[in-house]
Amino acid sequence: MANLRLSLLLLMALQLLSYILSPASATVFTIKNLCNYTIWPATISGNGAASLGGGGFPLAAGASTSLSAPSGWSGRFWARTGCLFDSPTTTSGNCTTGDCAGNLHCTVGGVPPVTLAEFTLASDPTRLDFYDVSLVDGYNVGVSVTPSGGDTCPDAGCVGDVNGRCPEELRVVDKETGVTIACKSACEAFGGGEVLLHGLARVARHVRAERVLASV
């Protein structure tokens, strides 16, 4: 977008992420954690570019950080929860949701179910940026993208309590607390082809599940 300053706010389960596009096409993402617990934001690039923020990092409740992206960058963000690493200085461990092969610094996508925020930045300032919030890999935390300034770009996101409304067959439950911490997509839970193979009862389950995800 030529001569446009665009601000996007991305909310990850009460976590805020924003990006600002300056007229010089420098893009800065600012992530703020509004949860009352630490999260581990993660990011990978989709076009061979270096991952922002080293691919992942801890972010304490109420804290924020900014990441700079080059022109033409594309990639995704997600929030990891319940992470435990061997020590404050180690990069090996695991997360209960959004884990990326047990690494603090992600080089692969997060294990579903995980809510995704996806961005494709224009390499030409006369062209548009694209962004979306996707539940194709299921849901673990709420995500919202809210633009401000410049053109009237629409909000995008899912901030409803999907975990609280998740059908039993799609739930991912914390083994210690019994609390639902994520909600699988129907395709992940049942397999993409099973809808056609197992009759109307299974189809009804899929429809019900997808309606829950689409209605919040």
Short mmCIF file of C-alpha atoms in Angstrom, two decimals, residues 23-158:
data_model
loop_
_atom_site.label_atom_id
_atom_site.label_comp_id
_atom_site.label_asym_id
_atom_site.label_seq_id
_atom_site.Cartn_x
_atom_site.Cartn_y
_atom_site.Cartn_z
CA PRO A 23 5.64 4.32 4.02
CA ALA A 24 9.13 2.93 3.62
CA SER A 25 7.63 -0.59 3.79
CA ALA A 26 9.42 -1.47 7.03
CA THR A 27 7.10 -3.74 9.00
CA VAL A 28 7.21 -4.06 12.77
CA PHE A 29 5.16 -6.64 14.64
CA THR A 30 4.56 -5.86 18.31
CA ILE A 31 3.42 -8.73 20.49
CA LYS A 32 1.89 -8.09 23.88
CA ASN A 33 0.78 -10.86 26.22
CA LEU A 34 -2.44 -9.92 27.98
CA CYS A 35 -2.83 -13.36 29.54
CA ASN A 36 -2.27 -13.87 33.25
CA TYR A 37 0.36 -16.51 32.47
CA THR A 38 3.47 -16.85 30.32
CA ILE A 39 3.06 -17.84 26.69
CA TRP A 40 5.68 -18.77 24.11
CA PRO A 41 4.96 -17.02 20.79
CA ALA A 42 6.34 -18.86 17.79
CA THR A 43 6.85 -17.90 14.17
CA ILE A 44 8.10 -19.49 10.99
CA SER A 45 8.63 -17.98 7.56
CA GLY A 46 6.96 -19.29 4.45
CA ASN A 47 9.28 -17.94 1.77
CA GLY A 48 12.75 -18.96 2.91
CA ALA A 49 13.32 -15.78 4.91
CA ALA A 50 14.73 -15.85 8.42
CA SER A 51 12.18 -16.49 11.15
CA LEU A 52 11.27 -13.47 13.23
CA GLY A 53 12.37 -13.47 16.85
CA GLY A 54 14.57 -16.49 16.26
CA GLY A 55 11.47 -18.63 15.76
CA GLY A 56 10.18 -18.41 19.31
CA PHE A 57 10.63 -17.00 22.80
CA PRO A 58 8.90 -16.74 26.19
CA LEU A 59 6.66 -13.77 26.88
CA ALA A 60 5.56 -13.13 30.44
CA ALA A 61 2.08 -11.94 31.37
CA GLY A 62 1.71 -8.26 30.50
CA ALA A 63 5.01 -8.14 28.61
CA SER A 64 5.49 -7.09 24.99
CA THR A 65 8.15 -7.27 22.33
CA SER A 66 8.61 -6.01 18.77
CA LEU A 67 9.87 -7.89 15.73
CA SER A 68 10.97 -6.35 12.44
CA ALA A 69 10.07 -8.05 9.15
CA PRO A 70 11.59 -7.32 5.73
CA SER A 71 9.58 -6.30 2.71
CA GLY A 72 7.93 -9.30 1.08
CA TRP A 73 8.03 -11.44 4.22
CA SER A 74 5.41 -14.14 4.68
CA GLY A 75 4.86 -16.48 7.56
CA ARG A 76 2.73 -17.43 10.51
CA PHE A 77 2.51 -16.76 14.22
CA TRP A 78 1.01 -18.93 16.92
CA ALA A 79 0.97 -19.08 20.70
CA ARG A 80 2.40 -22.03 22.61
CA THR A 81 1.11 -22.76 26.08
CA GLY A 82 2.22 -24.89 29.01
CA CYS A 83 5.85 -24.96 27.92
CA LEU A 84 8.57 -26.49 30.08
CA PHE A 85 12.21 -26.17 29.11
CA ASP A 86 15.10 -27.78 30.93
CA SER A 87 16.41 -24.49 32.29
CA PRO A 88 15.99 -20.75 31.65
CA THR A 89 18.91 -20.88 29.21
CA THR A 90 18.11 -24.12 27.37
CA THR A 91 16.27 -24.41 24.06
CA SER A 92 15.02 -27.98 24.51
CA GLY A 93 11.75 -28.89 26.17
CA ASN A 94 8.09 -29.28 25.30
CA CYS A 95 4.78 -27.40 25.25
CA THR A 96 1.29 -28.73 25.92
CA THR A 97 -0.07 -26.87 22.87
CA GLY A 98 1.68 -25.57 19.75
CA ASP A 99 4.90 -27.51 20.37
CA CYS A 100 7.48 -27.44 17.55
CA ALA A 101 9.61 -30.58 17.88
CA GLY A 102 10.53 -29.72 21.47
CA ASN A 103 12.47 -26.59 20.53
CA LEU A 104 12.23 -23.08 21.90
CA HIS A 105 13.22 -21.67 18.50
CA CYS A 106 10.83 -23.15 15.95
CA THR A 107 11.91 -24.27 12.50
CA VAL A 108 8.75 -26.30 11.86
CA GLY A 109 5.09 -25.55 12.42
CA GLY A 110 3.32 -26.09 15.71
CA VAL A 111 1.66 -29.43 16.42
CA PRO A 112 -2.11 -29.14 15.93
CA PRO A 113 -4.45 -28.13 17.32
CA VAL A 114 -3.17 -24.57 17.20
CA THR A 115 -4.68 -21.24 16.13
CA LEU A 116 -2.69 -19.56 13.36
CA ALA A 117 -2.22 -15.92 12.36
CA GLU A 118 -0.86 -15.77 8.82
CA PHE A 119 0.66 -12.81 6.99
CA THR A 120 1.95 -12.10 3.50
CA LEU A 121 3.59 -8.69 3.20
CA ALA A 122 3.85 -6.98 -0.15
CA SER A 123 7.31 -6.49 -1.61
CA ASP A 124 5.99 -3.48 -3.52
CA PRO A 125 4.55 -0.60 -1.40
CA THR A 126 1.86 -0.07 -4.05
CA ARG A 127 0.46 -3.55 -3.40
CA LEU A 128 -1.63 -4.96 -0.56
CA ASP A 129 -0.61 -6.99 2.47
CA PHE A 130 -2.69 -10.06 3.30
CA TYR A 131 -3.54 -11.50 6.70
CA ASP A 132 -5.88 -14.10 8.16
CA VAL A 133 -6.60 -16.06 11.30
CA SER A 134 -7.00 -19.76 10.57
CA LEU A 135 -8.54 -22.68 12.44
CA VAL A 136 -7.53 -25.18 9.76
CA ASP A 137 -5.16 -26.73 12.33
CA GLY A 138 -7.73 -26.47 15.12
CA TYR A 139 -7.76 -24.03 18.05
CA ASN A 140 -5.75 -23.54 21.20
CA VAL A 141 -6.11 -19.82 21.98
CA GLY A 142 -8.16 -16.91 20.70
CA VAL A 143 -6.61 -14.77 17.96
CA SER A 144 -7.76 -11.44 16.57
CA VAL A 145 -6.21 -9.11 14.00
CA THR A 146 -7.42 -5.52 14.20
CA PRO A 147 -6.05 -2.99 11.69
CA SER A 148 -5.93 0.73 12.34
CA GLY A 149 -4.80 3.71 10.27
CA GLY A 150 -4.65 3.98 6.51
CA ASP A 151 -7.26 2.04 4.59
CA THR A 152 -10.31 0.62 6.37
CA CYS A 153 -9.05 -2.96 6.54
CA PRO A 154 -11.44 -5.34 8.31
CA ASP A 155 -10.81 -7.17 11.55
CA ALA A 156 -10.07 -10.88 11.42
CA GLY A 157 -9.97 -13.43 14.16
CA CYS A 158 -11.56 -15.87 16.53
#
